[in-house]
Short mmCIF file of C-alpha atoms and ligand atoms in Angstrom, two decimals:
data_model
loop_
_atom_site.label_atom_id
_atom_site.label_comp_id
_atom_site.label_asym_id
_atom_site.label_seq_id
_atom_site.Cartn_x
_atom_site.Cartn_y
_atom_site.Cartn_z
CA UNK A 1 -108.89 -145.81 -13.78
CA UNK A 2 -109.13 -142.03 -13.88
CA UNK A 3 -106.12 -141.77 -11.52
CA UNK A 4 -103.81 -143.06 -14.24
CA UNK A 5 -104.86 -140.41 -16.77
CA UNK A 6 -101.84 -138.37 -17.87
CA UNK A 7 -101.90 -134.62 -18.50
CA UNK A 8 -102.58 -133.93 -22.17
CA UNK A 9 -99.01 -132.90 -23.05
CA UNK A 10 -97.50 -136.08 -21.57
CA UNK A 11 -99.83 -138.47 -23.44
CA UNK A 12 -98.19 -140.61 -26.12
CA UNK A 13 -99.92 -140.14 -29.49
CA UNK A 14 -102.00 -143.14 -30.51
CA UNK A 15 -100.69 -144.69 -33.74
CA UNK A 16 -102.98 -144.73 -36.76
CA UNK A 17 -103.50 -143.42 -40.29
CA UNK A 18 -103.76 -139.70 -40.95
CA UNK A 19 -107.01 -137.96 -40.03
CA UNK A 20 -107.24 -136.92 -43.67
CA UNK A 21 -107.97 -140.55 -44.56
CA UNK A 22 -111.48 -140.30 -43.09
CA UNK A 23 -113.26 -141.19 -46.34
CA UNK A 24 -110.71 -143.61 -47.75
CA UNK A 25 -110.83 -145.49 -44.42
CA UNK A 26 -114.59 -145.71 -44.72
CA UNK A 27 -114.36 -146.97 -48.28
CA UNK A 28 -111.81 -149.62 -47.31
CA UNK A 29 -113.90 -150.69 -44.33
CA UNK A 30 -116.97 -151.09 -46.51
CA UNK A 31 -115.01 -153.06 -49.12
CA UNK A 32 -113.79 -155.59 -46.59
CA UNK A 33 -114.31 -155.06 -42.88
CA UNK A 34 -112.22 -158.04 -41.77
CA UNK A 35 -109.32 -156.98 -43.93
CA UNK A 36 -109.54 -153.39 -42.74
CA UNK A 37 -109.62 -154.27 -39.03
CA UNK A 38 -106.78 -156.77 -39.43
CA UNK A 39 -104.70 -154.32 -41.43
CA UNK A 40 -105.13 -151.62 -38.76
CA UNK A 41 -104.03 -154.02 -36.01
CA UNK A 42 -101.03 -155.47 -37.81
CA UNK A 43 -99.85 -152.08 -39.07
CA UNK A 44 -100.30 -149.92 -35.98
CA UNK A 45 -100.23 -152.29 -32.97
CA UNK A 46 -102.05 -152.62 -29.66
CA UNK A 47 -104.21 -149.50 -29.91
CA UNK A 48 -105.05 -147.74 -33.17
CA UNK A 49 -106.90 -144.47 -33.68
CA UNK A 50 -108.55 -143.68 -37.00
CA UNK A 51 -111.32 -141.65 -38.53
CA UNK A 52 -114.34 -143.09 -40.34
CA UNK A 53 -116.19 -140.14 -41.85
CA UNK A 54 -117.34 -138.14 -38.80
CA UNK A 55 -116.45 -140.90 -36.31
CA UNK A 56 -113.18 -141.36 -34.43
CA UNK A 57 -112.49 -145.00 -33.63
CA UNK A 58 -110.16 -146.52 -31.05
CA UNK A 59 -109.43 -150.11 -32.03
CA UNK A 60 -107.87 -152.15 -29.22
CA UNK A 61 -105.85 -155.17 -30.32
CA UNK A 62 -104.18 -156.38 -27.12
CA UNK A 63 -105.84 -159.03 -24.89
CA UNK A 64 -105.12 -156.88 -21.79
CA UNK A 65 -107.05 -154.05 -23.43
CA UNK A 66 -109.97 -156.35 -24.30
CA UNK A 67 -110.00 -157.61 -20.70
CA UNK A 68 -110.07 -154.04 -19.39
CA UNK A 69 -112.95 -152.99 -21.65
CA UNK A 70 -115.12 -156.08 -21.23
CA UNK A 71 -114.27 -156.96 -17.66
CA UNK A 72 -111.88 -154.90 -15.49
CA UNK A 73 -113.37 -151.47 -16.22
CA UNK A 74 -116.57 -152.64 -17.95
CA UNK A 75 -118.71 -150.02 -16.21
CA UNK A 76 -116.90 -147.38 -18.23
CA UNK A 77 -117.87 -149.00 -21.54
CA UNK A 78 -121.52 -149.02 -22.49
CA UNK A 79 -123.49 -150.14 -25.50
CA UNK A 80 -125.86 -147.19 -25.69
CA UNK A 81 -124.77 -144.64 -28.24
CA UNK A 82 -122.30 -146.83 -30.19
CA UNK A 83 -122.35 -146.25 -33.97
CA UNK A 84 -125.29 -148.14 -35.43
CA UNK A 85 -127.06 -148.09 -32.06
CA UNK A 86 -130.17 -146.53 -33.56
CA UNK A 87 -130.29 -149.35 -36.10
CA UNK A 88 -129.99 -151.93 -33.32
CA UNK A 89 -132.81 -150.20 -31.45
CA UNK A 90 -135.01 -150.38 -34.53
CA UNK A 91 -134.73 -154.15 -34.43
CA UNK A 92 -134.24 -155.07 -30.77
CA UNK A 93 -136.01 -152.17 -29.06
CA UNK A 94 -135.20 -152.41 -25.36
CA UNK A 95 -134.08 -156.04 -25.42
CA UNK A 96 -131.17 -157.22 -23.26
CA UNK A 97 -128.56 -156.54 -25.95
CA UNK A 98 -129.42 -152.86 -26.35
CA UNK A 99 -129.75 -151.66 -22.77
CA UNK A 100 -127.14 -150.62 -20.21
CA UNK A 101 -126.78 -149.92 -16.50
CA UNK A 102 -129.39 -150.85 -13.91
CA UNK A 103 -132.04 -151.77 -16.46
CA UNK A 104 -129.67 -154.23 -18.08
CA UNK A 105 -128.63 -155.69 -14.71
CA UNK A 106 -132.24 -156.24 -13.60
CA UNK A 107 -133.17 -157.89 -16.88
CA UNK A 108 -130.02 -160.02 -16.96
CA UNK A 109 -130.69 -161.24 -13.41
CA UNK A 110 -134.24 -162.08 -14.37
CA UNK A 111 -133.35 -164.29 -17.34
CA UNK A 112 -129.99 -165.67 -16.17
CA UNK A 113 -131.41 -168.68 -14.23
CA UNK A 114 -133.00 -169.89 -17.42
CA UNK A 115 -129.54 -170.32 -18.94
CA UNK A 116 -128.07 -172.29 -16.09
CA UNK A 117 -126.21 -175.37 -17.27
CA UNK A 118 -128.77 -177.76 -15.73
CA UNK A 119 -131.69 -176.00 -17.39
CA UNK A 120 -129.93 -175.86 -20.76
CA UNK A 121 -129.12 -179.57 -20.60
CA UNK A 122 -132.85 -180.34 -20.72
CA UNK A 123 -132.94 -179.13 -24.34
CA UNK A 124 -130.35 -181.62 -25.56
CA UNK A 125 -132.70 -184.40 -26.71
CA UNK A 126 -134.93 -181.93 -28.53
CA UNK A 127 -131.89 -180.58 -30.43
CA UNK A 128 -130.81 -184.07 -31.47
CA UNK A 129 -134.36 -184.87 -32.55
CA UNK A 130 -134.63 -181.74 -34.70
CA UNK A 131 -131.28 -182.65 -36.30
CA UNK A 132 -132.65 -186.12 -37.04
CA UNK A 133 -135.77 -184.60 -38.59
CA UNK A 134 -133.57 -182.47 -40.83
CA UNK A 135 -131.52 -185.50 -41.85
CA UNK A 136 -134.75 -187.33 -42.74
CA UNK A 137 -135.52 -184.51 -45.17
CA UNK A 138 -132.03 -184.78 -46.62
CA UNK A 139 -132.57 -188.47 -47.27
CA UNK A 140 -135.41 -187.68 -49.64
CA UNK A 141 -133.45 -184.99 -51.46
CA UNK A 142 -130.63 -187.03 -53.04
CA UNK A 143 -128.15 -184.89 -51.19
CA UNK A 144 -125.27 -187.02 -52.43
CA UNK A 145 -125.81 -185.62 -55.93
CA UNK A 146 -127.77 -182.41 -55.49
CA UNK A 147 -125.81 -179.93 -53.40
CA UNK A 148 -127.54 -178.09 -50.60
CA UNK A 149 -126.58 -174.89 -48.90
CA UNK A 150 -125.42 -176.06 -45.47
CA UNK A 151 -125.57 -172.51 -44.19
CA UNK A 152 -129.30 -172.28 -44.92
CA UNK A 153 -130.00 -175.79 -43.61
CA UNK A 154 -128.21 -175.09 -40.34
CA UNK A 155 -129.79 -171.68 -40.03
CA UNK A 156 -133.28 -173.21 -40.07
CA UNK A 157 -132.20 -175.84 -37.59
CA UNK A 158 -130.80 -173.39 -35.04
CA UNK A 159 -133.84 -171.14 -35.45
CA UNK A 160 -136.13 -174.09 -34.72
CA UNK A 161 -134.01 -175.05 -31.72
CA UNK A 162 -133.92 -171.66 -30.08
CA UNK A 163 -137.62 -170.96 -30.64
CA UNK A 164 -138.63 -174.41 -29.41
CA UNK A 165 -136.31 -174.35 -26.38
CA UNK A 166 -136.96 -170.84 -25.12
CA UNK A 167 -140.53 -170.23 -26.23
CA UNK A 168 -142.02 -173.75 -26.66
CA UNK A 169 -143.17 -172.80 -30.13
CA UNK A 170 -143.27 -175.20 -33.00
CA UNK A 171 -142.45 -173.16 -36.10
CA UNK A 172 -141.63 -176.06 -38.44
CA UNK A 173 -144.21 -174.91 -40.98
CA UNK A 174 -142.88 -171.36 -41.04
CA UNK A 175 -139.19 -172.04 -40.42
CA UNK A 176 -138.04 -171.45 -43.99
CA UNK A 177 -140.04 -168.25 -44.31
CA UNK A 178 -138.99 -166.89 -40.90
CA UNK A 179 -135.38 -167.79 -41.50
CA UNK A 180 -135.38 -165.92 -44.81
CA UNK A 181 -137.04 -162.97 -43.13
CA UNK A 182 -134.45 -162.77 -40.34
CA UNK A 183 -131.58 -163.20 -42.81
CA UNK A 184 -132.85 -160.39 -45.03
CA UNK A 185 -133.39 -158.17 -42.03
CA UNK A 186 -129.89 -158.94 -40.77
CA UNK A 187 -128.52 -158.06 -44.19
CA UNK A 188 -130.18 -154.65 -44.13
CA UNK A 189 -128.99 -154.07 -40.56
CA UNK A 190 -125.44 -154.84 -41.72
CA UNK A 191 -125.67 -152.39 -44.59
CA UNK A 192 -126.81 -149.63 -42.22
CA UNK A 193 -124.13 -150.63 -39.73
CA UNK A 194 -121.27 -150.42 -42.18
CA UNK A 195 -122.34 -146.98 -43.37
CA UNK A 196 -122.47 -144.27 -40.70
CA UNK A 197 -123.95 -141.94 -43.35
CA UNK A 198 -126.97 -144.17 -44.08
CA UNK A 199 -130.18 -142.06 -44.22
CA UNK A 200 -132.50 -142.40 -41.18
CA UNK A 201 -135.56 -144.62 -41.42
CA UNK A 202 -137.88 -141.68 -42.03
CA UNK A 203 -136.24 -141.08 -45.43
CA UNK A 204 -138.33 -143.16 -47.88
CA UNK A 205 -135.51 -144.78 -49.88
CA UNK A 206 -136.01 -148.41 -51.04
CA UNK A 207 -133.64 -149.81 -48.38
CA UNK A 208 -135.64 -148.14 -45.60
CA UNK A 209 -139.00 -149.20 -47.00
CA UNK A 210 -137.84 -152.79 -47.24
CA UNK A 211 -136.43 -152.64 -43.72
CA UNK A 212 -139.78 -151.48 -42.32
CA UNK A 213 -141.72 -154.12 -44.28
CA UNK A 214 -139.46 -156.94 -43.05
CA UNK A 215 -139.49 -155.78 -39.47
CA UNK A 216 -143.29 -155.46 -39.52
CA UNK A 217 -143.62 -158.97 -40.95
CA UNK A 218 -141.31 -160.34 -38.27
CA UNK A 219 -143.16 -158.45 -35.54
CA UNK A 220 -146.55 -159.70 -36.65
CA UNK A 221 -145.30 -163.27 -36.11
CA UNK A 222 -144.02 -162.47 -32.66
CA UNK A 223 -147.19 -160.66 -31.60
CA UNK A 224 -149.27 -163.55 -32.89
CA UNK A 225 -147.19 -165.93 -30.76
CA UNK A 226 -147.70 -163.73 -27.69
CA UNK A 227 -151.46 -163.69 -28.30
CA UNK A 228 -151.43 -167.45 -28.70
CA UNK A 229 -149.63 -167.82 -25.39
CA UNK A 230 -152.17 -165.66 -23.61
CA UNK A 231 -154.96 -167.78 -25.10
CA UNK A 232 -153.20 -170.99 -23.98
CA UNK A 233 -152.77 -169.61 -20.47
CA UNK A 234 -156.43 -168.63 -20.36
CA UNK A 235 -157.26 -172.27 -21.10
CA UNK A 236 -155.20 -173.32 -18.09
CA UNK A 237 -152.10 -174.63 -19.90
CA UNK A 238 -148.82 -174.33 -18.00
CA UNK A 239 -145.43 -173.34 -19.35
CA UNK A 240 -141.97 -173.29 -17.82
CA UNK A 241 -140.01 -171.62 -20.60
CA UNK A 242 -138.31 -168.27 -21.02
CA UNK A 243 -141.51 -166.65 -22.22
CA UNK A 244 -143.30 -167.80 -19.06
CA UNK A 245 -140.48 -166.31 -16.99
CA UNK A 246 -140.69 -163.01 -18.83
CA UNK A 247 -144.46 -162.87 -18.58
CA UNK A 248 -144.41 -163.52 -14.84
CA UNK A 249 -141.89 -160.72 -14.14
CA UNK A 250 -143.13 -157.53 -12.47
CA UNK A 251 -141.53 -154.13 -12.78
CA UNK A 252 -139.76 -153.32 -9.47
CA UNK A 253 -141.09 -149.75 -9.39
CA UNK A 254 -144.62 -150.07 -10.79
CA UNK A 255 -145.47 -153.72 -10.13
CA UNK A 256 -146.67 -153.92 -13.74
CA UNK A 257 -145.93 -156.98 -15.92
CA UNK A 258 -143.95 -156.60 -19.15
CA UNK A 259 -145.92 -155.03 -22.00
CA UNK A 260 -146.36 -156.89 -25.29
CA UNK A 261 -143.82 -154.52 -26.82
CA UNK A 262 -141.28 -155.35 -24.08
CA UNK A 263 -141.94 -159.09 -24.60
CA UNK A 264 -141.54 -158.62 -28.34
CA UNK A 265 -138.16 -156.93 -27.81
CA UNK A 266 -136.80 -159.79 -25.70
CA UNK A 267 -138.15 -162.51 -28.00
CA UNK A 268 -136.59 -160.77 -30.98
CA UNK A 269 -133.30 -160.37 -29.07
CA UNK A 270 -133.05 -164.01 -28.05
CA UNK A 271 -134.11 -165.40 -31.40
CA UNK A 272 -131.60 -163.21 -33.24
CA UNK A 273 -128.75 -163.66 -30.75
CA UNK A 274 -129.29 -167.40 -30.50
CA UNK A 275 -129.73 -168.45 -34.08
CA UNK A 276 -127.32 -166.67 -36.44
CA UNK A 277 -124.25 -167.10 -34.26
CA UNK A 278 -124.74 -170.82 -33.61
CA UNK A 279 -125.43 -171.31 -37.32
CA UNK A 280 -122.10 -169.79 -38.23
CA UNK A 281 -120.15 -171.80 -35.63
CA UNK A 282 -121.61 -174.95 -37.18
CA UNK A 283 -121.32 -173.86 -40.81
CA UNK A 284 -117.60 -173.12 -40.51
CA UNK A 285 -117.04 -176.36 -38.60
CA UNK A 286 -118.52 -178.36 -41.50
CA UNK A 287 -116.52 -176.35 -44.00
CA UNK A 288 -113.23 -176.85 -42.16
CA UNK A 289 -113.85 -180.56 -41.61
CA UNK A 290 -114.61 -181.05 -45.30
CA UNK A 291 -111.29 -179.39 -46.10
CA UNK A 292 -109.37 -181.44 -43.51
CA UNK A 293 -110.26 -185.13 -43.88
CA UNK A 294 -107.86 -186.20 -41.10
CA UNK A 295 -109.69 -184.05 -38.58
CA UNK A 296 -113.00 -185.26 -39.99
CA UNK A 297 -111.96 -188.91 -39.52
CA UNK A 298 -110.99 -188.17 -35.96
CA UNK A 299 -114.38 -186.61 -35.19
CA UNK A 300 -116.10 -189.57 -36.80
CA UNK A 301 -114.10 -192.03 -34.74
CA UNK A 302 -115.11 -190.14 -31.62
CA UNK A 303 -118.82 -190.02 -32.43
CA UNK A 304 -119.04 -193.62 -33.62
CA UNK A 305 -117.24 -194.80 -30.46
CA UNK A 306 -120.45 -193.84 -28.62
CA UNK A 307 -121.97 -196.99 -30.11
CA UNK A 308 -124.89 -197.46 -32.43
CA UNK A 309 -127.03 -194.76 -30.85
CA UNK A 310 -127.60 -191.03 -30.91
CA UNK A 311 -125.44 -188.67 -28.83
CA UNK A 312 -126.83 -187.19 -25.62
CA UNK A 313 -125.76 -184.36 -23.33
CA UNK A 314 -124.17 -186.94 -21.02
CA UNK A 315 -121.84 -187.98 -23.89
CA UNK A 316 -120.35 -184.54 -24.43
CA UNK A 317 -117.35 -185.08 -22.09
CA UNK A 318 -116.47 -188.07 -24.33
CA UNK A 319 -116.30 -185.80 -27.38
CA UNK A 320 -113.31 -183.52 -26.63
CA UNK A 321 -112.05 -183.44 -30.21
CA UNK A 322 -115.50 -182.60 -31.60
CA UNK A 323 -115.64 -179.70 -29.18
CA UNK A 324 -112.09 -178.66 -30.12
CA UNK A 325 -113.14 -178.51 -33.79
CA UNK A 326 -115.96 -176.11 -32.90
CA UNK A 327 -113.62 -174.00 -30.74
CA UNK A 328 -111.10 -173.85 -33.55
CA UNK A 329 -113.79 -172.99 -36.12
CA UNK A 330 -114.86 -170.09 -33.88
CA UNK A 331 -111.23 -169.01 -33.57
CA UNK A 332 -110.80 -168.76 -37.32
CA UNK A 333 -114.31 -167.53 -38.06
CA UNK A 334 -115.52 -165.90 -34.88
CA UNK A 335 -119.31 -165.57 -35.42
CA UNK A 336 -119.26 -162.24 -33.55
CA UNK A 337 -116.32 -160.63 -35.26
CA UNK A 338 -116.32 -157.23 -33.55
CA UNK A 339 -117.56 -155.80 -30.25
CA UNK A 340 -118.26 -152.09 -29.99
CA UNK A 341 -118.47 -149.93 -26.88
CA UNK A 342 -118.69 -146.26 -25.98
CA UNK A 343 -116.47 -144.96 -23.18
CA UNK A 344 -118.16 -142.90 -20.51
CA UNK A 345 -115.06 -141.38 -18.92
CA UNK A 346 -111.42 -141.14 -19.96
CA UNK A 347 -109.34 -144.28 -19.52
CA UNK A 348 -105.81 -145.55 -20.13
CA UNK A 349 -105.57 -148.65 -22.29
CA UNK A 350 -102.17 -150.24 -22.94
CA UNK A 351 -100.54 -146.92 -22.03
CA UNK A 352 -102.73 -144.80 -24.32
CA UNK A 353 -105.26 -142.17 -23.33
CA UNK A 354 -108.82 -142.95 -24.46
CA UNK A 355 -110.99 -139.83 -24.23
CA UNK A 356 -114.50 -139.89 -22.76
CA UNK A 357 -117.41 -140.61 -25.16
CA UNK A 358 -115.14 -142.50 -27.57
CA UNK A 359 -116.07 -145.39 -29.82
CA UNK A 360 -113.94 -148.37 -28.85
CA UNK A 361 -113.68 -151.60 -30.87
CA UNK A 362 -112.26 -155.00 -30.00
CA UNK A 363 -112.33 -157.68 -32.66
CA UNK A 364 -112.32 -161.37 -31.72
CA UNK A 365 -111.60 -162.11 -35.39
CA UNK A 366 -108.43 -159.99 -35.35
CA UNK A 367 -107.26 -161.24 -31.95
CA UNK A 368 -107.92 -164.88 -32.82
CA UNK A 369 -105.57 -164.60 -35.79
CA UNK A 370 -102.83 -162.59 -34.11
CA UNK A 371 -99.51 -164.45 -34.56
CA UNK A 372 -98.30 -163.10 -31.18
CA UNK A 373 -100.82 -165.33 -29.42
CA UNK A 374 -101.50 -167.99 -32.03
CA UNK A 375 -98.56 -169.71 -33.74
CA UNK A 376 -99.29 -170.26 -37.43
CA UNK A 377 -102.65 -168.53 -36.94
CA UNK A 378 -104.19 -169.23 -40.35
CA UNK A 379 -103.80 -172.99 -39.93
CA UNK A 380 -106.81 -175.07 -38.85
CA UNK A 381 -105.57 -177.06 -35.88
CA UNK A 382 -108.18 -178.25 -33.36
CA UNK A 383 -105.36 -179.65 -31.19
CA UNK A 384 -104.88 -176.12 -29.88
CA UNK A 385 -108.08 -176.55 -27.90
CA UNK A 386 -107.52 -179.99 -26.41
CA UNK A 387 -107.35 -179.53 -22.62
CA UNK A 388 -103.64 -180.40 -22.48
CA UNK A 389 -102.75 -177.53 -24.84
CA UNK A 390 -104.66 -174.59 -23.43
CA UNK A 391 -102.62 -173.85 -20.28
CA UNK A 392 -101.08 -170.38 -20.05
CA UNK A 393 -103.20 -168.82 -22.76
CA UNK A 394 -104.41 -165.28 -22.14
CA UNK A 395 -108.20 -165.56 -21.60
CA UNK A 396 -108.81 -162.60 -23.90
CA UNK A 397 -106.70 -163.93 -26.76
CA UNK A 398 -109.80 -166.07 -27.44
CA UNK A 399 -113.21 -164.62 -26.66
CA UNK A 400 -115.84 -165.71 -29.19
CA UNK A 401 -118.49 -165.28 -26.47
CA UNK A 402 -117.27 -161.88 -25.29
CA UNK A 403 -116.43 -161.59 -21.60
CA UNK A 404 -117.08 -159.97 -18.25
CA UNK A 405 -120.63 -159.35 -17.02
CA UNK A 406 -122.02 -159.23 -20.57
CA UNK A 407 -120.57 -162.63 -21.45
CA UNK A 408 -122.89 -164.38 -23.88
CA UNK A 409 -125.90 -165.61 -21.96
CA UNK A 410 -126.34 -168.49 -24.37
CA UNK A 411 -122.77 -169.82 -24.19
CA UNK A 412 -123.68 -173.18 -22.61
CA UNK A 413 -126.71 -173.44 -24.88
CA UNK A 414 -124.57 -172.81 -27.96
CA UNK A 415 -121.72 -175.13 -27.00
CA UNK A 416 -124.14 -177.94 -26.27
CA UNK A 417 -126.19 -177.36 -29.40
CA UNK A 418 -123.23 -177.14 -31.78
CA UNK A 419 -121.57 -180.27 -30.35
CA UNK A 420 -124.80 -182.31 -30.46
CA UNK A 421 -125.72 -181.22 -33.99
CA UNK A 422 -122.21 -181.83 -35.32
CA UNK A 423 -121.98 -185.24 -33.62
CA UNK A 424 -125.42 -186.33 -34.85
CA UNK A 425 -124.74 -185.36 -38.47
CA UNK A 426 -121.21 -186.80 -38.45
CA UNK A 427 -122.51 -190.16 -37.27
CA UNK A 428 -124.36 -190.49 -40.55
CA UNK A 429 -122.88 -188.12 -43.14
CA UNK A 430 -119.63 -186.97 -44.71
CA UNK A 431 -120.03 -183.44 -46.09
CA UNK A 432 -118.08 -182.37 -49.17
CA UNK A 433 -117.75 -178.87 -50.59
CA UNK A 434 -119.11 -178.58 -54.13
CA UNK A 435 -115.95 -178.39 -56.30
CA UNK A 436 -115.30 -174.84 -57.45
CA UNK A 437 -117.76 -173.27 -55.01
CA UNK A 438 -116.22 -170.00 -53.75
CA UNK A 439 -116.01 -169.56 -49.99
CA UNK A 440 -115.42 -166.14 -48.51
CA UNK A 441 -116.09 -164.90 -44.99
CA UNK A 442 -118.54 -162.02 -45.03
CA UNK A 443 -119.42 -159.74 -42.14
CA UNK A 444 -123.07 -159.63 -41.33
CA UNK A 445 -124.68 -158.36 -38.13
CA UNK A 446 -126.08 -161.85 -37.45
CA UNK A 447 -122.59 -163.40 -37.62
CA UNK A 448 -119.63 -164.01 -39.88
CA UNK A 449 -121.08 -166.09 -42.67
CA UNK A 450 -119.99 -167.51 -46.05
CA UNK A 451 -120.84 -164.82 -48.61
CA UNK A 452 -122.03 -167.27 -51.29
CA UNK A 453 -123.47 -169.82 -48.89
CA UNK A 454 -121.83 -173.21 -48.40
CA UNK A 455 -122.81 -175.59 -51.18
CA UNK A 456 -122.09 -179.15 -50.11
CA UNK A 457 -123.00 -182.67 -51.06
CA UNK A 458 -123.66 -185.14 -48.25
CA UNK A 459 -122.63 -188.78 -48.42
CA UNK A 460 -123.82 -191.46 -46.03
CA UNK A 461 -120.95 -193.14 -44.19
C1 LIG B 1 -121.79 -169.93 -31.11
C2 LIG B 1 -122.83 -169.21 -30.74
C3 LIG B 1 -122.77 -167.87 -30.06
C4 LIG B 1 -121.78 -166.94 -30.06
C5 LIG B 1 -120.41 -167.01 -30.75
C6 LIG B 1 -122.24 -165.83 -29.26
C7 LIG B 1 -121.50 -164.68 -29.00
C8 LIG B 1 -121.92 -163.66 -28.17
C9 LIG B 1 -121.12 -162.51 -27.82
C10 LIG B 1 -119.72 -162.23 -28.32
C11 LIG B 1 -121.85 -161.75 -26.98
C12 LIG B 1 -121.39 -160.46 -26.30
C13 LIG B 1 -121.75 -159.25 -27.11
C14 LIG B 1 -121.17 -157.99 -26.48
O1 LIG B 1 -120.48 -158.06 -25.47
O2 LIG B 1 -121.43 -156.92 -27.04
C15 LIG B 1 -123.14 -162.39 -26.82
C16 LIG B 1 -124.16 -161.90 -26.04
C17 LIG B 1 -125.39 -162.49 -25.93
N1 LIG B 1 -125.75 -163.73 -26.41
FE1 LIG B 1 -124.60 -164.95 -27.53
N2 LIG B 1 -123.50 -166.10 -28.81
C18 LIG B 1 -123.86 -167.34 -29.27
C19 LIG B 1 -125.04 -168.00 -29.00
C20 LIG B 1 -126.07 -167.53 -28.24
C21 LIG B 1 -127.29 -168.24 -27.96
C22 LIG B 1 -127.59 -169.67 -28.43
C23 LIG B 1 -128.08 -167.40 -27.23
C24 LIG B 1 -129.46 -167.64 -26.66
C25 LIG B 1 -130.05 -168.78 -26.64
C26 LIG B 1 -127.35 -166.17 -27.04
C27 LIG B 1 -127.81 -165.08 -26.33
C28 LIG B 1 -127.05 -163.96 -26.06
C29 LIG B 1 -127.56 -162.83 -25.31
C30 LIG B 1 -128.97 -162.68 -24.74
C31 LIG B 1 -126.51 -161.90 -25.22
C32 LIG B 1 -126.54 -160.53 -24.54
C33 LIG B 1 -126.01 -160.68 -23.13
C34 LIG B 1 -125.99 -159.36 -22.39
O3 LIG B 1 -125.77 -158.31 -22.98
O4 LIG B 1 -126.15 -159.42 -21.16
N3 LIG B 1 -126.13 -166.29 -27.65
N4 LIG B 1 -123.16 -163.56 -27.54
#
């Protein structure tokens, strides 16, 4: 790409607000990140440059630009050193999400086979069973009268699923506690993320103390699970899960197995990456279906046409509309709403010069609602995703799972899980939003979630 770099005097200026707006930009971003990112894109176009306190941001709003960053010239755009990176490190250590280059490639190659479609399909029955277990609890809770927070319910379910599938751990007893812990931790991560001036962890302010306490509590659970696994192995038990794969790996240079700290980092990464995002894809699907009874009826017709039995992985091809609802929910409420990278060398994106060591953003949320690529973008219309209607679409006008070599590792897992959970619940229940309950999308590191939860009543069909 360096060959296309223009001499400085011939470079077109990148549109954007005045550099003097460095603090007002920050304030507006903190008030409403989605609104700020959307406003920048719609006001200034394909590439926008703006200041956020001491940071200079390049926000790329064209699918060609997203494709170049995530795929075509991905080697030029790393994760290490992006704003908030130190915060990410505090939580994920050296897990897959927070490493770059050769280390990332080795680790990705190690775990990739575990996410092959065939392997993932083996988790389907377990996911349906855990959904059934949850529905059994609902039955005892008079959910037709007493509203429950669907966001919390689904969050526990996806946490159980990912921990059970990848680490063979049964955390039913602790699920509520662990879920609360991860949510609170994610909240504090988000606060640090949105504020580049947040004091480092060594400064003993209440937010930092709480952060350390939550992380330590989370870690003690993970380390206990690792100890338990070692004890089980010593007793001759066999495992074929992701933890077994990680524990059997040897460092190419030293021949040493992964340390407990390295195992902790990957467990934390997979649990966090795999739970919050899937929760939000499901939560918004239930919300949108409750608001669109026609679409809801169509999903129900599809899932009841399977007969008087539970859905299985083999049924998924017979549920195209159910899948389209999930796709459309992730278009409107992309769980991962922004992707951040740091350029290594200079590059040209959509005709604009991006300097080396720049912070570059692409926002699935903004792109998914761009009227250039999505007619009537605010309208919920699952038809957009039925196979007959997707031809000719730019692949990076819709990228809830990112793209290129760092494409979400759990994409198949998530698509299967969300479809099976939605189908299983819809076979038995109609969910209705509690009248008057406010719903507002809120940006949290663990995914775009409803700020006040999603209070719903559930009615047997
Ligand atoms: C609807 C649910 C999900 C969504 C929308 C989602 C979205 C994403 C996105 C956008 C990325 C790329 C981040 C970037 O490029 O910076 C990503 C990466 C990742 N996801 Fe997901 N994800 C979901 C579910 C899952 C699940 C269920 C798992 C694990 C079971 C998972 C594991 C990962 C991992 C390990 C990465 C890092 C990959 C790498 O850097 O090589 N995700 N996800």
